[in-house]
XYZ file of C-alpha atoms in Angstrom:
485
model
C 24.530 -3.476 22.672
C 21.600 -1.604 21.125
C 19.388 0.013 23.717
C 15.624 -0.453 23.807
C 12.820 1.184 25.739
C 9.151 0.211 25.736
C 6.299 2.683 26.166
C 3.129 0.988 27.398
C -0.137 2.613 28.447
C -2.886 2.222 30.996
C -5.303 1.953 28.060
C -5.797 2.670 24.391
C -5.481 6.240 23.105
C -3.469 7.539 26.068
C -0.865 9.014 23.701
C 1.664 6.182 23.360
C 2.051 6.535 19.594
C 2.716 10.272 19.650
C 5.061 10.028 22.633
C 7.150 7.483 20.725
C 7.131 9.756 17.673
C 8.175 12.762 19.733
C 10.944 10.849 21.494
C 12.106 9.459 18.149
C 12.514 12.982 16.800
C 14.141 14.220 20.019
C 16.686 11.383 20.152
C 17.361 11.605 16.414
C 18.189 15.281 16.808
C 20.689 14.262 19.497
C 22.545 12.265 16.857
C 21.211 8.803 17.737
C 20.039 6.295 15.136
C 16.479 5.507 16.214
C 14.065 2.824 15.067
C 10.394 2.645 16.142
C 8.825 -0.741 16.776
C 5.370 -2.017 17.665
C 5.112 -5.810 17.994
C 1.369 -5.947 17.340
C -0.961 -3.228 16.114
C -4.668 -3.163 15.332
C -5.684 -0.546 12.807
C -7.319 -0.098 9.419
C -5.221 3.019 8.874
C -2.137 1.521 7.275
C 0.851 2.755 5.297
C 2.839 1.206 2.456
C 6.523 0.632 3.182
C 9.549 1.004 0.955
C 9.999 -2.783 1.034
C 6.545 -3.365 -0.444
C 4.478 -4.248 2.612
C 2.112 -2.503 5.005
C 2.336 -1.375 8.611
C 0.256 0.701 10.987
C 0.049 4.392 10.181
C 1.502 5.295 13.592
C 4.723 3.412 12.888
C 5.051 5.200 9.546
C 4.771 8.530 11.377
C 7.308 7.367 13.971
C 9.694 6.369 11.187
C 9.289 9.814 9.698
C 10.039 11.323 13.102
C 13.232 9.239 13.180
C 14.021 10.413 9.632
C 14.126 6.901 8.172
C 12.004 5.051 5.628
C 9.250 2.868 7.121
C 9.909 -0.867 7.113
C 7.665 -3.890 7.597
C 9.847 -4.831 10.578
C 8.681 -1.774 12.508
C 5.256 -3.398 12.915
C 5.611 -7.135 12.280
C 2.024 -8.045 13.233
C -0.818 -5.843 11.987
C -4.437 -6.761 12.644
C -6.979 -5.129 10.319
C -10.497 -5.559 11.750
C -13.096 -6.891 9.330
C -15.876 -7.469 11.871
C -16.565 -7.127 15.574
C -14.825 -10.449 16.278
C -12.430 -11.051 13.383
C -9.503 -9.455 11.609
C -7.145 -9.822 8.697
C -3.676 -10.786 9.956
C -0.659 -9.149 8.303
C 2.787 -10.501 9.250
C 5.939 -8.644 8.255
C 3.931 -6.678 5.718
C 2.005 -9.525 4.073
C -1.461 -10.903 4.764
C -1.327 -14.499 5.994
C -5.054 -14.996 6.600
C -8.009 -13.976 8.721
C -8.816 -15.083 12.235
C -11.562 -14.761 14.792
C -10.492 -13.289 18.112
C -10.403 -16.670 19.849
C -8.582 -18.325 16.938
C -5.976 -15.602 16.986
C -4.926 -16.512 20.519
C -3.671 -19.856 19.210
C -1.620 -18.084 16.531
C 0.398 -16.002 18.979
C 3.278 -18.430 19.730
C 4.321 -18.608 16.064
C 3.707 -14.901 15.589
C 6.141 -14.200 18.426
C 8.876 -15.720 16.252
C 8.258 -13.073 13.602
C 8.082 -10.343 16.251
C 11.452 -11.296 17.703
C 12.991 -11.668 14.253
C 11.913 -8.149 13.255
C 13.042 -6.704 16.587
C 16.517 -8.179 16.188
C 16.756 -6.812 12.652
C 16.019 -3.303 13.919
C 18.450 -3.673 16.810
C 21.136 -4.441 14.264
C 20.758 -1.045 12.602
C 20.014 1.321 15.483
C 21.437 2.922 18.613
C 18.054 2.682 20.304
C 14.738 0.979 19.503
C 11.636 2.686 20.874
C 8.935 0.077 21.380
C 5.230 0.899 21.630
C 2.859 -1.410 23.442
C -0.754 -2.057 22.451
C -3.838 -1.423 24.535
C -2.883 -2.030 28.150
C -0.929 -4.648 30.126
C -3.763 -4.445 32.674
C -5.828 -6.641 30.312
C -4.452 -9.617 32.203
C -7.144 -11.909 30.796
C -5.135 -11.727 27.533
C -1.724 -12.221 29.172
C -1.282 -15.845 28.096
C 0.734 -15.882 24.885
C 0.953 -12.074 24.858
C 3.202 -10.625 22.171
C 2.221 -6.961 22.458
C 3.036 -5.870 25.998
C 4.566 -7.780 28.903
C 5.051 -10.951 26.876
C 7.354 -9.030 24.572
C 9.038 -7.058 27.370
C 9.818 -10.232 29.308
C 11.022 -12.127 26.218
C 13.491 -9.371 25.297
C 14.335 -7.893 28.689
C 13.123 -4.463 27.559
C 12.399 -1.999 30.392
C 8.942 -0.421 30.373
C 7.650 3.078 31.093
C 3.893 3.230 31.681
C 1.827 6.170 30.388
C -1.408 7.419 31.916
C -3.746 10.022 30.420
C -4.851 12.559 33.029
C -7.251 14.192 30.561
C -9.491 11.137 30.913
C -9.610 11.365 34.700
C -8.658 8.708 37.240
C -4.998 8.658 36.237
C -3.742 7.806 39.732
C -6.055 4.803 39.951
C -5.203 3.672 36.420
C -1.449 3.715 37.039
C -1.519 2.264 40.559
C -4.258 -0.176 39.579
C -2.224 -1.485 36.641
C 0.550 -2.486 39.018
C -2.002 -4.091 41.346
C -3.366 -6.502 38.716
C -0.039 -7.507 37.143
C 1.868 -10.593 38.122
C 4.970 -9.600 40.130
C 7.422 -10.552 37.381
C 5.498 -8.454 34.877
C 5.181 -5.504 37.257
C 8.940 -5.628 37.795
C 9.483 -4.777 34.113
C 7.893 -1.342 34.655
C 10.578 1.056 35.811
C 8.841 4.379 35.550
C 5.747 6.309 34.528
C 4.643 9.372 32.558
C 1.433 11.346 33.062
C 0.266 12.712 29.728
C -2.074 15.507 28.517
C -2.101 17.636 31.658
C -4.034 20.924 31.552
C -3.560 23.740 34.042
C -0.985 24.480 36.734
C 1.442 21.510 36.954
C 2.301 22.307 40.561
C -1.229 21.248 41.488
C -0.380 17.663 40.519
C 3.014 17.469 42.223
C 1.490 15.556 45.132
C -0.209 13.215 42.652
C 3.110 12.379 40.972
C 4.674 11.751 44.388
C 1.764 9.534 45.448
C 2.026 7.372 42.313
C 5.775 7.020 42.809
C 5.334 6.078 46.475
C 2.587 3.525 45.801
C 4.352 1.846 42.880
C 8.056 2.367 43.472
C 8.341 3.586 39.865
C 10.377 6.597 38.830
C 8.386 9.631 37.612
C 9.747 10.642 34.214
C 7.516 13.648 33.734
C 4.173 15.365 33.557
C 3.474 16.256 29.898
C 1.204 19.267 29.324
C -1.506 18.996 26.706
C -0.068 19.695 23.232
C -2.847 21.078 20.992
C -0.874 20.719 17.751
C -0.857 16.943 18.193
C -4.208 17.075 16.390
C -2.325 18.118 13.241
C -0.457 14.802 13.086
C -2.034 11.869 11.198
C -4.225 9.837 13.557
C -4.235 6.052 13.523
C -7.465 5.128 15.276
C -10.978 6.012 14.146
C -11.601 7.215 17.706
C -9.992 10.450 16.484
C -13.094 10.985 14.345
C -15.213 11.186 17.506
C -13.712 14.585 18.356
C -15.964 17.603 17.779
C -15.900 18.702 14.159
C -15.778 22.242 12.966
C -18.070 23.319 10.146
C -17.298 25.981 7.607
C -17.925 29.605 8.438
C -19.832 30.049 5.207
C -16.921 31.479 3.245
C -15.324 28.306 1.928
C -16.382 24.934 0.518
C -17.849 22.155 2.623
C -16.603 18.600 2.084
C -18.667 15.740 3.489
C -17.135 12.286 4.075
C -19.239 9.185 4.677
C -18.083 7.523 7.874
C -18.459 3.843 7.072
C -18.407 1.336 9.957
C -15.161 -0.092 8.531
C -13.640 3.156 7.268
C -9.975 2.777 6.336
C -7.116 5.152 5.567
C -9.187 8.137 6.649
C -5.946 10.104 7.046
C -6.420 10.741 3.309
C -8.633 13.631 4.441
C -6.204 15.205 6.942
C -4.713 17.697 4.448
C -8.204 18.949 3.629
C -9.200 19.148 7.293
C -6.213 21.387 7.974
C -6.860 23.730 5.057
C -7.923 27.191 6.316
C -11.435 28.145 5.281
C -12.426 24.596 4.271
C -15.017 22.631 6.215
C -14.678 18.830 6.413
C -17.370 16.830 8.214
C -17.525 13.079 8.683
C -21.125 11.921 8.299
C -21.878 9.100 10.775
C -24.561 6.444 10.297
C -27.971 7.827 11.117
C -27.127 11.255 9.738
C -28.047 12.567 6.273
C -25.494 14.015 3.893
C -25.497 17.818 4.371
C -27.444 19.416 1.532
C -24.946 22.285 1.418
C -21.925 19.987 0.794
C -19.887 20.990 -2.260
C -17.964 17.703 -2.478
C -18.993 14.288 -1.165
C -16.205 11.751 -0.579
C -16.672 8.002 -0.259
C -13.471 6.973 1.569
C -11.624 3.682 1.785
C -13.152 0.657 3.469
C -11.761 -2.542 4.955
C -14.924 -4.442 4.011
C -16.260 -2.710 0.946
C -19.354 -4.829 0.322
C -20.494 -4.637 3.950
C -20.034 -0.877 3.972
C -21.904 -0.581 0.675
C -24.820 -2.388 2.287
C -24.595 0.019 5.223
C -24.588 2.955 2.791
C -27.888 1.790 1.328
C -29.390 0.989 4.721
C -28.699 4.578 5.818
C -30.367 5.993 2.714
C -27.090 7.621 1.707
C -27.564 6.352 -1.862
C -30.623 8.617 -2.107
C -28.626 11.505 -0.623
C -25.830 10.960 -3.147
C -28.204 11.179 -6.103
C -29.785 14.326 -4.675
C -26.288 15.765 -4.225
C -25.532 15.104 -7.909
C -28.836 16.635 -9.039
C -27.664 19.831 -7.360
C -24.631 19.738 -9.658
C -22.195 18.868 -6.854
C -19.176 16.546 -7.101
C -18.587 13.015 -5.770
C -15.167 11.377 -5.294
C -14.538 7.742 -4.375
C -11.220 6.676 -2.843
C -10.228 2.992 -3.125
C -13.188 1.086 -1.641
C -15.340 4.171 -2.198
C -14.319 4.078 -5.870
C -15.438 0.445 -6.101
C -18.831 1.338 -4.609
C -19.454 3.927 -7.339
C -19.442 1.281 -10.079
C -22.170 -1.000 -11.411
C -21.194 -4.047 -9.349
C -18.695 -5.514 -6.872
C -18.021 -9.253 -7.085
C -16.142 -11.239 -4.441
C -16.111 -14.749 -5.961
C -13.319 -16.046 -3.695
C -14.745 -14.682 -0.462
C -11.846 -12.288 0.152
C -13.976 -10.119 2.439
C -16.333 -12.794 3.744
C -18.816 -15.106 2.048
C -18.551 -15.163 -1.777
C -21.135 -12.802 -3.270
C -21.861 -10.096 -5.822
C -23.614 -6.861 -4.989
C -24.911 -4.097 -7.266
C -22.949 -0.888 -6.901
C -24.297 2.636 -7.001
C -24.076 2.733 -10.782
C -22.620 6.232 -10.887
C -19.558 5.082 -12.821
C -19.696 2.617 -15.714
C -17.175 0.215 -14.180
C -17.212 -3.177 -12.459
C -14.949 -4.517 -9.717
C -13.871 -8.096 -9.062
C -12.096 -8.797 -5.762
C -8.854 -10.749 -6.112
C -6.594 -12.456 -3.592
C -3.583 -10.449 -4.785
C -3.143 -7.231 -2.822
C -1.472 -4.273 -4.493
C 0.891 -2.398 -2.156
C 3.004 0.219 -3.885
C 3.992 3.878 -3.637
C 3.020 5.901 -6.729
C 3.552 9.350 -8.201
C 2.008 11.083 -11.180
C -0.386 13.819 -12.242
C -4.111 14.365 -12.666
C -5.079 14.313 -16.324
C -7.467 17.245 -16.070
C -4.877 19.809 -15.004
C -1.475 18.069 -14.940
C -1.057 18.734 -11.210
C 1.326 16.362 -9.373
C 0.585 13.915 -6.588
C 2.438 11.321 -4.541
C 0.572 8.543 -2.767
C 0.168 4.808 -2.552
C -2.047 1.946 -3.655
C -3.330 -0.521 -1.049
C -6.202 -2.592 -2.365
C -7.560 -5.903 -3.545
C -9.693 -5.922 -6.650
C -9.511 -5.032 -10.322
C -11.825 -2.360 -11.716
C -12.618 -2.256 -15.428
C -15.256 -0.729 -17.681
C -15.962 2.041 -20.211
C -15.451 4.929 -17.794
C -11.836 3.885 -17.163
C -11.215 5.264 -20.679
C -11.524 8.625 -18.893
C -8.962 8.026 -16.101
C -8.519 10.469 -13.264
C -4.761 10.012 -12.870
C -1.675 9.175 -14.901
C 1.176 7.484 -13.032
C 4.800 8.369 -13.679
C 5.294 4.947 -15.303
C 2.558 5.726 -17.854
C -0.244 3.663 -16.326
C -3.672 5.208 -15.893
C -5.830 4.966 -12.774
C -9.407 5.672 -11.861
C -12.449 6.770 -13.829
C -14.499 9.906 -14.435
C -18.174 10.059 -15.412
C -19.234 11.624 -18.713
C -20.498 14.779 -17.000
C -17.326 15.040 -14.907
C -19.176 15.155 -11.580
C -18.248 11.645 -10.390
C -14.686 10.362 -10.132
C -12.868 7.501 -8.443
C -9.280 6.415 -7.832
C -7.327 3.710 -6.032
C -4.699 6.184 -4.839
C -4.429 7.072 -1.163
C -2.706 10.261 -0.044
C -3.916 12.216 -3.056
C -4.430 15.498 -1.190
C -1.071 15.641 0.600
C 0.583 17.443 -2.322
C -0.146 21.151 -1.891
C -0.612 21.748 -5.627
C -2.950 18.785 -6.058
C -5.045 19.847 -3.082
C -5.207 23.436 -4.343
C -6.445 22.196 -7.727
C -9.308 20.232 -6.109
C -10.292 23.204 -3.976
C -10.214 25.461 -7.031
C -12.769 23.165 -8.678
C -14.980 23.878 -5.669
C -14.555 27.624 -6.078
C -12.057 28.076 -3.236
C -9.305 30.674 -3.432
C -5.727 29.313 -3.472
C -4.685 28.454 0.081
C -1.352 28.910 1.775
C -1.344 25.609 3.645
C 1.851 23.550 3.378
C 0.843 20.121 4.623
C 4.077 18.105 4.568
C 6.150 20.994 5.883
C 3.553 21.442 8.604
C 3.930 17.834 9.761
C 7.690 18.286 10.073
C 7.260 21.493 12.029
C 4.817 19.881 14.470
C 7.170 16.925 15.046
C 9.968 19.337 15.873
C 7.787 21.375 18.224
C 6.550 18.220 19.945
C 10.143 17.030 20.407
C 10.921 20.411 22.008
C 7.840 19.970 24.204
C 8.990 16.553 25.438
C 12.567 17.712 26.009
C 11.164 20.475 28.225
C 8.803 18.311 30.277
C 10.256 14.794 30.335
C 13.475 13.488 31.816
C 14.781 12.417 28.408
C 18.289 11.821 29.781
C 16.785 9.507 32.377
C 14.828 7.623 29.721
C 18.036 7.078 27.751
C 19.821 5.826 30.862
C 16.960 3.409 31.528
C 16.989 2.001 27.988
């Protein structure tokens, strides 16, 4: 029988996703066939799968750690927030509709059928399935109909290990308190705990580990020291953008990225953020675009028209025109590309109420939202310099107009994508992941006057996954986790 182990957390962003990725790499290196699984995820950072759907970015990274192609069954329910109270619902890779938070609760029983179907499919092809929970099981007000944490664990008989983040403080209370609020049958599913992101002398927390074990009856599986290189792995949640940002030292180019309220697929910028000598700053609402920026990027958006309205409300449209008057470049990615055109029309109400909004008018193109979503991996080259790229399309909407006669990219199948302004300063594309190819990224930086870098992005991700697996093997009882599964 295929083994399974579920990693839940005392809250969001305690490190569940990366722990699953690290364990996936560690167990894969031991010769096991591993599959990651997250019953329900909420994220606007998504990835396209080989089977033509979309899943959370974290599950794509976990699949990579397990050295397998990502599948829609690794994240059968994906919620993509469109407002403070509503989200697009993606089931087994395909959007089935949108729901308000309260409406979604009524959907859960039928969604559980898809969750269990996907889980069984993965069990049929693996030695062990590593399951990641969502949020925290301590949110007992949401326990009825739960498909993400204890509801799933109970339905499948999957043992749970609970993770607490000591870097936040209060880890003893969060672990012991989680047990205190759970119903006894739910609490019985938790068999052990992990304390994550410890800094300092681990012997100073030995008594803390013993106290948690004594209060809960759970087995301690390890105290994981803080792993700085985790920041080099693609993040899933926009909370990662709240971390302090480094600015350039004056020697290299500065790239500014507008941080829309509904920013999506912001991992597009990770390869640039990790490039030595390059400054990348995310510009939050209420902050002007830095006058010294060499390149301004309008990233993807889950609700393009709403974020375009926000852009204008912040006065960023004025900043963009001033940026162009200084002879600097602007690049739009997916939703950001749509904003650069003359208009965006949503006649079917794909993103909300049907409406049409004037765009920024920096590209002579128009976009019409459609109910067909394009989800496909792509490869090709940039027309300007014939440098290669590999990425993916994930968008609704068709963009047409005179400036598309000057496309930015040429796909391997001969299709063209994107548009470039007559003066060459403004460009847009639907392709995500453009900068991950080292040669493509170097070409963009060369346009900004940067010297060729030595960064190897994809190889760097692999190296970090291996080092993190080593880190977990050294500090966790991985043999014990396998016995528990």
